[in-house]
PDB file of C-alpha atoms and ligand atoms in Angstrom:
ATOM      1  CA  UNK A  21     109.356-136.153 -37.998  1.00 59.00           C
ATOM      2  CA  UNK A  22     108.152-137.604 -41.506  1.00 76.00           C
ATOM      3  CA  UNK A  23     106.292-141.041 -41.329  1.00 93.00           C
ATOM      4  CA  UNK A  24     107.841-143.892 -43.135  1.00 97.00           C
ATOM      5  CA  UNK A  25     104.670-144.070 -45.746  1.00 98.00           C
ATOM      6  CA  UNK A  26     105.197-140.344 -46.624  1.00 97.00           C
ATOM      7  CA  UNK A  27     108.957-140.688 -47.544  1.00 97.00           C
ATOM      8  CA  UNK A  28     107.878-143.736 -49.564  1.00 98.00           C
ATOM      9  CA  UNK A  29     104.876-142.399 -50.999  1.00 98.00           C
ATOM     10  CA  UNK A  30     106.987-138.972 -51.730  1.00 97.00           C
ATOM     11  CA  UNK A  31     109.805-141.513 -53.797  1.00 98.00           C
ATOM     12  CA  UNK A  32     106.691-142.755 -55.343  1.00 98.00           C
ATOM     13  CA  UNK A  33     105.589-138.937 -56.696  1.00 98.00           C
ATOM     14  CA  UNK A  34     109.556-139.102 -58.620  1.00 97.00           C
ATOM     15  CA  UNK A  35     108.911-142.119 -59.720  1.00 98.00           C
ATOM     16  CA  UNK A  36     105.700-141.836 -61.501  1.00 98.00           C
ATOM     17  CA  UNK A  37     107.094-138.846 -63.547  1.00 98.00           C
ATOM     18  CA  UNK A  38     110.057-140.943 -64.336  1.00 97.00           C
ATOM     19  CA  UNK A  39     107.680-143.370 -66.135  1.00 98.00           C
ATOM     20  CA  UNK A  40     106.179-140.579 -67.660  1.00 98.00           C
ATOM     21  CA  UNK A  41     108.894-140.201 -69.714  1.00 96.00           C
ATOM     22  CA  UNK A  42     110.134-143.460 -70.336  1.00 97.00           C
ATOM     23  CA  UNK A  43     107.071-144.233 -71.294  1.00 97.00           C
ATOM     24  CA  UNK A  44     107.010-141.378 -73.549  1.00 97.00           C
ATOM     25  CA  UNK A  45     110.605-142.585 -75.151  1.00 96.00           C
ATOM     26  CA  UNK A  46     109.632-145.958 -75.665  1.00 97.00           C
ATOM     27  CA  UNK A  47     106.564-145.339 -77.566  1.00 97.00           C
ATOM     28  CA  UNK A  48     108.719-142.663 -79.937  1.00 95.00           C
ATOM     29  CA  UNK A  49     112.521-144.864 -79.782  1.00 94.00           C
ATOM     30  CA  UNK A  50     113.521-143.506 -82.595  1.00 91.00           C
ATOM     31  CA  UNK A  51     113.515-140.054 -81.241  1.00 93.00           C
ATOM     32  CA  UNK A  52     117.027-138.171 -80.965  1.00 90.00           C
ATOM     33  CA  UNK A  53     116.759-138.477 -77.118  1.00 92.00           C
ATOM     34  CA  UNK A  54     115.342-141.327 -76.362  1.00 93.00           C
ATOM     35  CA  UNK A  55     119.054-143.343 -76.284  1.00 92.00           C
ATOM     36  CA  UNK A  56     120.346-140.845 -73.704  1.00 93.00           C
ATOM     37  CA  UNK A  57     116.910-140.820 -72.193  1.00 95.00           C
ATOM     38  CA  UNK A  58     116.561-144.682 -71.609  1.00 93.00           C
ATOM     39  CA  UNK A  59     120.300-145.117 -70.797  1.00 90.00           C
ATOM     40  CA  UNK A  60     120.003-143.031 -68.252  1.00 91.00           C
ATOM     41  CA  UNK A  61     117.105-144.641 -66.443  1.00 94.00           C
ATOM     42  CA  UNK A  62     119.297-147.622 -65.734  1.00 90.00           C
ATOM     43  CA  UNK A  63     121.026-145.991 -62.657  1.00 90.00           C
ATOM     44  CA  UNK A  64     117.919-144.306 -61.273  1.00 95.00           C
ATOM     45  CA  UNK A  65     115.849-147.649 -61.254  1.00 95.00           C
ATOM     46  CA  UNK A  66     119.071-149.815 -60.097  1.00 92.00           C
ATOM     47  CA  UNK A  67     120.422-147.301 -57.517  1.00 94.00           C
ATOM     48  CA  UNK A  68     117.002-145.328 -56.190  1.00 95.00           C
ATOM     49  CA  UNK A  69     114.050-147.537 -56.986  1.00 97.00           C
ATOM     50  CA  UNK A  70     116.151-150.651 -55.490  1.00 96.00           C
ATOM     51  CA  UNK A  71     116.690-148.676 -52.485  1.00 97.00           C
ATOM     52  CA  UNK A  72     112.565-148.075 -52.287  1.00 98.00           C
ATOM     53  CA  UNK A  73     111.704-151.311 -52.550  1.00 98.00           C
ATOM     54  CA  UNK A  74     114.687-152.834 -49.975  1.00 97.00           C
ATOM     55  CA  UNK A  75     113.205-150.461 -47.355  1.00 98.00           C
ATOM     56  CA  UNK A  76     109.662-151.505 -48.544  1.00 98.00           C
ATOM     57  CA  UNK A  77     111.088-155.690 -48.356  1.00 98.00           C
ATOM     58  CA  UNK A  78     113.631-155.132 -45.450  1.00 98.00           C
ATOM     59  CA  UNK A  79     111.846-152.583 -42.585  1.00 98.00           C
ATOM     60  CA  UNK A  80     108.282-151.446 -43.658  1.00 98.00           C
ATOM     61  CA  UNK A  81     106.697-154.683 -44.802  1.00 97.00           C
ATOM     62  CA  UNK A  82     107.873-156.703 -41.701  1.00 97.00           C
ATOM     63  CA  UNK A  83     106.644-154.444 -39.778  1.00 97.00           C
ATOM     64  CA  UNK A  84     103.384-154.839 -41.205  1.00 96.00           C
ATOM     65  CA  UNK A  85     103.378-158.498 -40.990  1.00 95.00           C
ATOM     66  CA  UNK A  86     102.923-158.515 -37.317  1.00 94.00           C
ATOM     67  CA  UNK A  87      99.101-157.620 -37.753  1.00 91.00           C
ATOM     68  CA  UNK A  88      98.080-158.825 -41.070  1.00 88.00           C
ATOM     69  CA  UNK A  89     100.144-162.127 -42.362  1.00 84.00           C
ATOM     70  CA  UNK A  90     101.919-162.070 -45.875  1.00 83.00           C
ATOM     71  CA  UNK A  91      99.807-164.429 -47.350  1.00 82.00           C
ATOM     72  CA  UNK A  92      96.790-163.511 -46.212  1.00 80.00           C
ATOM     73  CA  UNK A  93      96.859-160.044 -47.260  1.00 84.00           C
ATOM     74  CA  UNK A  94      98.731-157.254 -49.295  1.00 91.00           C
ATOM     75  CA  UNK A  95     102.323-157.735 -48.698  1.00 94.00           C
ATOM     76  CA  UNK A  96     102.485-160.997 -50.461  1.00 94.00           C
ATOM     77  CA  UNK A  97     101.254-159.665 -53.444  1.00 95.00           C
ATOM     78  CA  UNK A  98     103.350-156.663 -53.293  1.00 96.00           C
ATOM     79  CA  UNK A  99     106.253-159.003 -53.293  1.00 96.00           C
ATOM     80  CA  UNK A 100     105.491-160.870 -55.977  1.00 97.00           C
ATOM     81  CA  UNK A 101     105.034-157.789 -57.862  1.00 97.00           C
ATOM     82  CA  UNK A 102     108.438-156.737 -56.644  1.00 97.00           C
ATOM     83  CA  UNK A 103     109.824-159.655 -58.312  1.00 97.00           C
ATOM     84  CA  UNK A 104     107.975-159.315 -61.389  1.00 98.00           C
ATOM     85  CA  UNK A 105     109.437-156.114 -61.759  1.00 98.00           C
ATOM     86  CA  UNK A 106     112.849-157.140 -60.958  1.00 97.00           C
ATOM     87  CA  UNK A 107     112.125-159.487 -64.089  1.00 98.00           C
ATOM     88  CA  UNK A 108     111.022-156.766 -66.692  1.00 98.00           C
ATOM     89  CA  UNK A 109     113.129-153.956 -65.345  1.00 97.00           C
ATOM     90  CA  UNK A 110     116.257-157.017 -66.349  1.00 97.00           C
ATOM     91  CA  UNK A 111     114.874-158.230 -70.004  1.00 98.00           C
ATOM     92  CA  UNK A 112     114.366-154.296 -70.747  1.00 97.00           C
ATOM     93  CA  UNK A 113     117.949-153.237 -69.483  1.00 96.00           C
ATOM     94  CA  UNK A 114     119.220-156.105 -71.501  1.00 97.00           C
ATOM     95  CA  UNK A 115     117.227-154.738 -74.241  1.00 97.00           C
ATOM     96  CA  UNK A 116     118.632-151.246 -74.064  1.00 96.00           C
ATOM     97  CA  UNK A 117     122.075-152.649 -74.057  1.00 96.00           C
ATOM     98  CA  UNK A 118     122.101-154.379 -77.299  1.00 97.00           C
ATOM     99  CA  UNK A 119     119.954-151.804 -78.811  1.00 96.00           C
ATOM    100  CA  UNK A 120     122.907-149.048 -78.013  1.00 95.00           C
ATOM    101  CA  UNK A 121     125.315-151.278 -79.652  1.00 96.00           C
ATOM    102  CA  UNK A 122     123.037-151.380 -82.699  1.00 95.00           C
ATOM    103  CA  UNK A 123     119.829-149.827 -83.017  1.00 90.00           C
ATOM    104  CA  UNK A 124     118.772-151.839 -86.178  1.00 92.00           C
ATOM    105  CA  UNK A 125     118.375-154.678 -83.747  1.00 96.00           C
ATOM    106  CA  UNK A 126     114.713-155.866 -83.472  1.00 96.00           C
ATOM    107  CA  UNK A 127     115.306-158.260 -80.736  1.00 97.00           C
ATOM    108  CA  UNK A 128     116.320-155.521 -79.153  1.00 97.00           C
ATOM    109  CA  UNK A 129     113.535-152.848 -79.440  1.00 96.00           C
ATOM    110  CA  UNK A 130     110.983-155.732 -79.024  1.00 97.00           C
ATOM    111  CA  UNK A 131     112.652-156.387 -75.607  1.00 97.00           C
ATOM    112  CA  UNK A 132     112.974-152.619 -74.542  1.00 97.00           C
ATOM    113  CA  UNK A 133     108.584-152.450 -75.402  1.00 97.00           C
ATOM    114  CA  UNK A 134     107.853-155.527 -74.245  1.00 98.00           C
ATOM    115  CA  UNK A 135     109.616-155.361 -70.870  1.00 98.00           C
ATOM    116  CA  UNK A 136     109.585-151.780 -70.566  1.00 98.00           C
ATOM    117  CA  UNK A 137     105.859-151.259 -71.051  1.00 98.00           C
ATOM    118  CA  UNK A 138     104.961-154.555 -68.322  1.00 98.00           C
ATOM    119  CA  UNK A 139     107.223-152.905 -66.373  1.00 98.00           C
ATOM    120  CA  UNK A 140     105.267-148.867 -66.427  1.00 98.00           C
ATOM    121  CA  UNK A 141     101.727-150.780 -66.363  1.00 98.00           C
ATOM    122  CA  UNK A 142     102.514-153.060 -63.307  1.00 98.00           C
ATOM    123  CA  UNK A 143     104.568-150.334 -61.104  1.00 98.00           C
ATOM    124  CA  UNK A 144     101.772-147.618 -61.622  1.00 98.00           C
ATOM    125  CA  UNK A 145      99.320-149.944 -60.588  1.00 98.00           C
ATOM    126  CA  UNK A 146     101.995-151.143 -57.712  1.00 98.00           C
ATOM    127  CA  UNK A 147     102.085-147.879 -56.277  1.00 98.00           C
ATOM    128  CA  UNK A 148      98.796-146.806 -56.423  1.00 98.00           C
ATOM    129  CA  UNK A 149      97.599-149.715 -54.339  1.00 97.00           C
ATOM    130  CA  UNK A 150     100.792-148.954 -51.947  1.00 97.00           C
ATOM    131  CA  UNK A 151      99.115-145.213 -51.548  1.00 97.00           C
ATOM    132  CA  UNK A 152      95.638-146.237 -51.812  1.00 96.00           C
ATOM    133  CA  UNK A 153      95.316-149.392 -49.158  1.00 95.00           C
ATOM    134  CA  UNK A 154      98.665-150.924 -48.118  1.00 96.00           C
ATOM    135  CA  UNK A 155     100.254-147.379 -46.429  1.00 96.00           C
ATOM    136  CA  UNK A 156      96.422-146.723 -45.466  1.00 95.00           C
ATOM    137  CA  UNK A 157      96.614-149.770 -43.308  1.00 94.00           C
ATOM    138  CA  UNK A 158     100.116-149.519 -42.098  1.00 96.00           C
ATOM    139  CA  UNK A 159      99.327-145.763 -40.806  1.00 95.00           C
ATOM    140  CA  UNK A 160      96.104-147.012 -39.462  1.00 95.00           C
ATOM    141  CA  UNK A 161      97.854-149.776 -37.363  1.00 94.00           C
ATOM    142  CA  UNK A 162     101.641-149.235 -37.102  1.00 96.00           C
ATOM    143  CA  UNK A 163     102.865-148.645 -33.287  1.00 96.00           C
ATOM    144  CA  UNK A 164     105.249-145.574 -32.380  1.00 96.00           C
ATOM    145  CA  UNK A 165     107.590-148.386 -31.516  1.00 97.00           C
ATOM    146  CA  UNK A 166     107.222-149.912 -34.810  1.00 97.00           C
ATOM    147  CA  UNK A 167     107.706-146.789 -36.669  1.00 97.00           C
ATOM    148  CA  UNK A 168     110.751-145.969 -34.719  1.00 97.00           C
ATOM    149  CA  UNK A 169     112.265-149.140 -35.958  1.00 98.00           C
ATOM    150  CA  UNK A 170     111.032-148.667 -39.383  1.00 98.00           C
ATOM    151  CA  UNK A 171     112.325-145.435 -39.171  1.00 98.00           C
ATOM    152  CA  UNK A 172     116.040-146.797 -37.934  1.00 98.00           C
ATOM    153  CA  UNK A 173     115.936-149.336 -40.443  1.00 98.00           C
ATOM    154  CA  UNK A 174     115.643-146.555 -43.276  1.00 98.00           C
ATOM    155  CA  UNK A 175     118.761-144.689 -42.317  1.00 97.00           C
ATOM    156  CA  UNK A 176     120.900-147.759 -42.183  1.00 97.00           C
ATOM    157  CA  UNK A 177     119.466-148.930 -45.414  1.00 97.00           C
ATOM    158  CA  UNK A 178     120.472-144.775 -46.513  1.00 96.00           C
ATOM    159  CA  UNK A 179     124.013-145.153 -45.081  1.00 96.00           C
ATOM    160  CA  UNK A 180     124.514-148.704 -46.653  1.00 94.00           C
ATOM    161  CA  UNK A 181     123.410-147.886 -50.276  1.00 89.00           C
ATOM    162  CA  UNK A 182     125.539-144.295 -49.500  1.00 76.00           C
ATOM    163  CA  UNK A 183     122.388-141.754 -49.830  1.00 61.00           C
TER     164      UNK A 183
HETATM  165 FE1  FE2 B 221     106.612-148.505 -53.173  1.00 71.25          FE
END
């Protein structure tokens, strides 16, 4: 049976390569594919990487919490990070929106940078200190119990967001 940190550090592997290449649009937007490209991050961040971090929020982290407490360790930062990235992965959305009803619009690019480059700095760093220390610690100290429940958690989170 997988672990809990391996099928979150595996969503972690797809998601790095997805910033690859929004990355890769952003810097050249005026590319013929980057409109298609960007547009079609929207439902991969909003349906997939949502779904990561509400099992990371909802059964991993709570978990966790019963030997180290959220402020006095990792999973308070990682939620404020969370939420930080809820906040750039919005403004750059919004961006993209305006900037596919007119791409002339410099609000509109300056949003999709701004946001969208905050947004590929702070989850690669994110998710290397999830693989690096935070999933370290939780396979270190997580009980079979725990990761039974974790485990439980993740397939009603699955069957609620219809994966
Ligand atoms: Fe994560």
């Amino acid at each position: 049976m997988s672990r809990p940190t391996e099928i979150l550090s595996n969503d972690h592997k797809l998601v790095l390569t997805k910033l690859n290449v929004m990355e890769q649009s952003i810097n050249d937007i005026k590319s013929p594919g980057a409109k298609k490209i960007l547009a079609d991050l929207k439902e991969f961040f909003e349906k997939d990487v949502k779904l990561h971090f509400v099992k990371e929020e909802e059964a991993l982290f709570p978990e966790i919490e019963k030997f180290i407490p959220r402020d006095a360790g990792p999973v308070g930062v990682m939620l404020m990070e969370h939420e930080d990235l809820y906040k750039y992965e919005g403004n750059f959305f919004k961006g993209v929106a305006l900037w596919l009803k007119d791409d002339n619009n410099m609000e509109a690019i300056k949003l999709i940078k701004e946001n969208g480059r905050s947004y590929i700095n702070l989850l690669r760093e994110h998710i290397y200190k999830e693989d690096n220390m935070l999933f370290m610690m939780a396979d270190m100290h997580l009980e079979d119990s725990q990761i039974n429940e974790i485990m439980r958690k993740f397939e009603e989170l699955d069957r609620k967001h219809n994966i």
